[in-house]
Amino acid sequence: MPAALPTQVGNMVLFLLLCCASSALAQTTRVTGRVYDSVTGEPLPFVNIAFLNSRIGTTSNMDGSYMLETFYATDSLRATFVGYVPMTVKVKRDQSQRIDFALRESKVDLEEMVVRAPTENPAFTILRRVIAHKPVNNREKLSAYEFAAYNKVEFDLNNITEEFTQKKLFKHFAFIFDNIDSSDAKPYLPIFMTETLSEVYYRQKPRTRREVIRGTKVSGIENESVSQFMGDMYQNVNIYENFLLIFGKNFVSPIADGGRGFYDYYLTDSAWVGRNWCYRLEFKPKRVQELAFQGTLWIADTSYAVRIIEAGIAEGANLNYVQAFRVRQEYEEVAHEVWMLTRDELVVDLNVIRDTGKPNKNVVQGFYGRRTATYKDFVIGQLRDDAYYAGVDEVVIARDPDSESSTYWEENRHVPLTEKETAIYHMVDTMKTIPQFRTYVDIVSTIVTGYYPKGMVEIGPYFTTLSFNQVEGARLRLGGRTSNAFSKNVEFEGYMAYGLRDDEVKYGLGGRAFITKEPRQLVGLYFKRDIEQLGQSQNAFREDNLLSSVFRRNPANRLTMTEEVRTYYEREWFTGFSNMLLFRHRIMAPRGILVYERPVEGGEPENVASITTSEVALNTRFAYKEKFVSGEFNRVSLGTLWPVLDVHLALGIPDLFSSDYGYQKLVLRVQQRIPLGALGYFQYSVAGGKMWGTVPYPLLFIHSGNETFYYDEQAFNMMNYFEFLSDRFAHLMMDWHLDGQLFNRIPLFRRLRWREVLTFKAVAGTLDRARHEQEMLFLPNMYDLSGGPYMETSAGIENIFRILRVDALWRLAYRDHPNVPLWTIRMKLYINF
């Protein structure tokens, strides 16, 4: 990752213009006053008073008094009356004020009238006013609001051909094809559907959002996080934002502040839409393959709010697996000058192989994803008690006791189900009872998770069954764990392994259990005797993965036999903030060319067979507004826009269970992914740590190296294992994913859909080597960082064949060390939209 972003001044200026959205929430502007004759002082009734360049106005009454209150104020107020000179006065927006007009009589002079053609695209005039009114049309201007939300999500298998339905694979459940819908361009079969009813609440000061899930109905899946993920707050796209995050990519909104740099606009019509007179704008991207939309906007007159938007991803956008994407949103004025989204429709066509439109007998099935959301029962400006907004979680599940019944859904869903949608629930429930279908599901699950489910156990992971290294030779492993059929609150797992060269048996056994799932509280206990590679990152392939055995640049001959007892208690206090209290007892012995030697004054070093430690640790993790999708035990983070903080505190206790060493350790890490709009996204990780005490080298900070040909984002890929050690350190890792910002402008690369990535990594540290070598001598080719920070950089290409990333790496420091690459090529499987 680059230490500083390249000096592309034009792009950066454009990016800054797009990102500088107004941070101040709009408030109402209230103006009162009186209009009178400047000479006589007599009040003037029926005078037109209006905000300049706006349709917001009023007339004075018989006493000459007037009052205006609006969100849509401009910076000037103008009074006009027949026989008097118009008068314009500056207005302080978002404030209450009094403005009196003393009008002067005018003389009537007829002047020459000149008619000229417009010099500017008329669509730009409307677009400017839409952008200027974005703060007041954004619903977050309100002191409070609430509404009822209904979400319906459906997945369909498309490209269903007659040949496909006749395959032997579907012999035992051919009845599902009775539900095929052939009215679409691609015949499709509905296979999954979920519905969610919820209530959404918002308060401006202090800003609080909360969604309360009242009911969830899912065809085939029962999971709390599915309920949360399908709720409104995790899926809603706000058209008033400059960038819209879709499939992890930053699409430029057609009403972005700098939208004219990305779109061409055309004013094509004006008409009544419901109760509103609207202008129709068409828009399309200026350049092929940019992440932008093509479609139409209906803009309401006077308020310049979006009334309807219909848009799709433009042809040629640099996006994988998405054949088509269509969205339609409808907004309505639910209260005076308050516009809210009332209907949101989304259709996505996903396919692994891109549809070129050419006839092909080998049609590959894809998926439609459909989402329909409706919103009603709006309550504007009514604050609830503070206790109602208390708590940190944005999404709360509080199911209505009656939500399990079909009657509840018939009475409460906003939109009735079609006959086809009703049949989905029955079809999926029937399929789950067919053994052959269960077998196919198990096979797919094995490929994805690595474990093959068999009743109450799961066997695997399959990719560790055979591996090899210089110490064990060929290694055979068999393992498994209990499945959800055994328990959804307790999980046991274990394995045995055997090395043909070292003739040693390795094993692991343990389990974990929930104390409560809300809040999340877990306890775990594990025993292990196995080979480890110290100095690997947490992101690296595990030691017994077959791929790590094959794709290596150095032999795996500096390993450690570890006997470990580990127990922990984990508590999540609220979503994104958790602690883990951990106790770990370890006995470590060297294997391969690794040796432990203690210095002896005046004699030969003394061989040390093993070292023993007992450690208590407290881990803290804080990720503000982090979201998850969870299984029964494991969960996958959907990320957060905020920095993520990790803190590790450890205390080594001497003499506890024969522990040899006492020490204290502190590690802090902050990492974040920052969207850069049209320039892709930027990631960084900053970490620092310190160890107090005198310890042997296996207990020091061993900086994460990588001796495989597989690129590791969390390691120094040009660094060997055990090459650098510290007792105090700070590191910086950065990468910038440009998402084709440069390649999209080169015709050949544009067709290949390649994307650029730049990285920079550095680590600095200190080491009191003489002190620590009193406990254990360092081996040859182990170094400290006294010569300055270690640095490496790379430039890479992502999205090669849509699955591969290739990086060219350069080592920038300590290039004189033996057996280190000065530059190299690394690859990584990288599947992304």
PDB file of N, CA and C in Angstrom, residues 470-503:
ATOM      1  N   GLN A 470       8.837 -30.703   6.223  1.00  0.00           N
ATOM      2  CA  GLN A 470      10.152 -31.310   6.387  1.00  0.00           C
ATOM      3  C   GLN A 470      10.286 -32.080   7.692  1.00  0.00           C
ATOM      4  N   VAL A 471       9.485 -31.777   8.668  1.00  0.00           N
ATOM      5  CA  VAL A 471       9.587 -32.433   9.974  1.00  0.00           C
ATOM      6  C   VAL A 471       8.750 -33.703  10.022  1.00  0.00           C
ATOM      7  N   GLU A 472       7.500 -33.612   9.612  1.00  0.00           N
ATOM      8  CA  GLU A 472       6.595 -34.758   9.708  1.00  0.00           C
ATOM      9  C   GLU A 472       6.614 -35.654   8.488  1.00  0.00           C
ATOM     10  N   GLY A 473       7.142 -35.148   7.365  1.00  0.00           N
ATOM     11  CA  GLY A 473       6.989 -35.867   6.123  1.00  0.00           C
ATOM     12  C   GLY A 473       5.541 -35.782   5.682  1.00  0.00           C
ATOM     13  N   ALA A 474       5.030 -36.878   5.151  1.00  0.00           N
ATOM     14  CA  ALA A 474       3.605 -36.919   4.815  1.00  0.00           C
ATOM     15  C   ALA A 474       2.797 -36.980   6.114  1.00  0.00           C
ATOM     16  N   ARG A 475       1.735 -36.176   6.174  1.00  0.00           N
ATOM     17  CA  ARG A 475       0.917 -36.080   7.395  1.00  0.00           C
ATOM     18  C   ARG A 475      -0.521 -36.438   7.040  1.00  0.00           C
ATOM     19  N   LEU A 476      -1.095 -37.344   7.809  1.00  0.00           N
ATOM     20  CA  LEU A 476      -2.483 -37.752   7.643  1.00  0.00           C
ATOM     21  C   LEU A 476      -3.299 -37.236   8.822  1.00  0.00           C
ATOM     22  N   ARG A 477      -4.496 -36.750   8.531  1.00  0.00           N
ATOM     23  CA  ARG A 477      -5.310 -36.156   9.588  1.00  0.00           C
ATOM     24  C   ARG A 477      -6.776 -36.518   9.383  1.00  0.00           C
ATOM     25  N   LEU A 478      -7.468 -36.807  10.477  1.00  0.00           N
ATOM     26  CA  LEU A 478      -8.896 -37.059  10.455  1.00  0.00           C
ATOM     27  C   LEU A 478      -9.521 -36.311  11.622  1.00  0.00           C
ATOM     28  N   GLY A 479     -10.541 -35.490  11.326  1.00  0.00           N
ATOM     29  CA  GLY A 479     -11.156 -34.688  12.390  1.00  0.00           C
ATOM     30  C   GLY A 479     -12.638 -34.535  12.172  1.00  0.00           C
ATOM     31  N   GLY A 480     -13.276 -33.896  13.127  1.00  0.00           N
ATOM     32  CA  GLY A 480     -14.704 -33.645  13.017  1.00  0.00           C
ATOM     33  C   GLY A 480     -15.206 -32.817  14.173  1.00  0.00           C
ATOM     34  N   ARG A 481     -16.475 -32.497  14.104  1.00  0.00           N
ATOM     35  CA  ARG A 481     -17.123 -31.723  15.149  1.00  0.00           C
ATOM     36  C   ARG A 481     -18.605 -32.088  15.169  1.00  0.00           C
ATOM     37  N   THR A 482     -19.241 -31.753  16.260  1.00  0.00           N
ATOM     38  CA  THR A 482     -20.676 -32.008  16.338  1.00  0.00           C
ATOM     39  C   THR A 482     -21.428 -30.994  15.482  1.00  0.00           C
ATOM     40  N   SER A 483     -22.578 -31.391  15.009  1.00  0.00           N
ATOM     41  CA  SER A 483     -23.379 -30.528  14.133  1.00  0.00           C
ATOM     42  C   SER A 483     -24.509 -29.886  14.926  1.00  0.00           C
ATOM     43  N   ASN A 484     -25.275 -29.037  14.250  1.00  0.00           N
ATOM     44  CA  ASN A 484     -26.423 -28.407  14.897  1.00  0.00           C
ATOM     45  C   ASN A 484     -27.506 -29.416  15.253  1.00  0.00           C
ATOM     46  N   ALA A 485     -27.465 -30.579  14.580  1.00  0.00           N
ATOM     47  CA  ALA A 485     -28.420 -31.633  14.936  1.00  0.00           C
ATOM     48  C   ALA A 485     -28.133 -32.194  16.321  1.00  0.00           C
ATOM     49  N   PHE A 486     -26.863 -32.109  16.741  1.00  0.00           N
ATOM     50  CA  PHE A 486     -26.499 -32.549  18.094  1.00  0.00           C
ATOM     51  C   PHE A 486     -26.934 -31.511  19.124  1.00  0.00           C
ATOM     52  N   SER A 487     -26.563 -30.250  18.872  1.00  0.00           N
ATOM     53  CA  SER A 487     -26.948 -29.168  19.773  1.00  0.00           C
ATOM     54  C   SER A 487     -26.665 -27.840  19.099  1.00  0.00           C
ATOM     55  N   LYS A 488     -27.507 -26.856  19.391  1.00  0.00           N
ATOM     56  CA  LYS A 488     -27.274 -25.499  18.926  1.00  0.00           C
ATOM     57  C   LYS A 488     -26.680 -24.621  20.026  1.00  0.00           C
ATOM     58  N   ASN A 489     -26.368 -25.230  21.156  1.00  0.00           N
ATOM     59  CA  ASN A 489     -25.789 -24.490  22.287  1.00  0.00           C
ATOM     60  C   ASN A 489     -24.435 -25.024  22.713  1.00  0.00           C
ATOM     61  N   VAL A 490     -24.122 -26.280  22.355  1.00  0.00           N
ATOM     62  CA  VAL A 490     -22.855 -26.900  22.737  1.00  0.00           C
ATOM     63  C   VAL A 490     -22.238 -27.512  21.496  1.00  0.00           C
ATOM     64  N   GLU A 491     -20.923 -27.316  21.331  1.00  0.00           N
ATOM     65  CA  GLU A 491     -20.203 -27.889  20.194  1.00  0.00           C
ATOM     66  C   GLU A 491     -18.919 -28.529  20.693  1.00  0.00           C
ATOM     67  N   PHE A 492     -18.677 -29.782  20.283  1.00  0.00           N
ATOM     68  CA  PHE A 492     -17.430 -30.487  20.558  1.00  0.00           C
ATOM     69  C   PHE A 492     -16.703 -30.716  19.241  1.00  0.00           C
ATOM     70  N   GLU A 493     -15.379 -30.718  19.312  1.00  0.00           N
ATOM     71  CA  GLU A 493     -14.587 -30.994  18.116  1.00  0.00           C
ATOM     72  C   GLU A 493     -13.289 -31.677  18.502  1.00  0.00           C
ATOM     73  N   GLY A 494     -12.702 -32.388  17.556  1.00  0.00           N
ATOM     74  CA  GLY A 494     -11.448 -33.077  17.823  1.00  0.00           C
ATOM     75  C   GLY A 494     -10.841 -33.604  16.538  1.00  0.00           C
ATOM     76  N   TYR A 495      -9.578 -34.024  16.636  1.00  0.00           N
ATOM     77  CA  TYR A 495      -8.890 -34.593  15.474  1.00  0.00           C
ATOM     78  C   TYR A 495      -7.696 -35.400  15.954  1.00  0.00           C
ATOM     79  N   MET A 496      -7.198 -36.250  15.075  1.00  0.00           N
ATOM     80  CA  MET A 496      -5.934 -36.965  15.270  1.00  0.00           C
ATOM     81  C   MET A 496      -5.143 -36.870  13.982  1.00  0.00           C
ATOM     82  N   ALA A 497      -3.814 -36.780  14.126  1.00  0.00           N
ATOM     83  CA  ALA A 497      -2.936 -36.684  12.967  1.00  0.00           C
ATOM     84  C   ALA A 497      -1.694 -37.528  13.220  1.00  0.00           C
ATOM     85  N   TYR A 498      -1.091 -37.959  12.116  1.00  0.00           N
ATOM     86  CA  TYR A 498       0.108 -38.806  12.241  1.00  0.00           C
ATOM     87  C   TYR A 498       1.092 -38.441  11.143  1.00  0.00           C
ATOM     88  N   GLY A 499       2.375 -38.222  11.543  1.00  0.00           N
ATOM     89  CA  GLY A 499       3.434 -37.926  10.587  1.00  0.00           C
ATOM     90  C   GLY A 499       4.234 -39.178  10.281  1.00  0.00           C
ATOM     91  N   LEU A 500       4.387 -39.496   9.004  1.00  0.00           N
ATOM     92  CA  LEU A 500       5.102 -40.722   8.636  1.00  0.00           C
ATOM     93  C   LEU A 500       6.599 -40.610   8.887  1.00  0.00           C
ATOM     94  N   ARG A 501       7.168 -39.395   8.864  1.00  0.00           N
ATOM     95  CA  ARG A 501       8.603 -39.246   9.083  1.00  0.00           C
ATOM     96  C   ARG A 501       8.949 -39.165  10.558  1.00  0.00           C
ATOM     97  N   ASP A 502       8.257 -38.351  11.329  1.00  0.00           N
ATOM     98  CA  ASP A 502       8.606 -38.212  12.756  1.00  0.00           C
ATOM     99  C   ASP A 502       7.939 -39.282  13.626  1.00  0.00           C
ATOM    100  N   ASP A 503       7.012 -40.051  13.025  1.00  0.00           N
ATOM    101  CA  ASP A 503       6.372 -41.164  13.732  1.00  0.00           C
ATOM    102  C   ASP A 503       5.731 -40.692  15.050  1.00  0.00           C
TER     103      ASP A 503
END
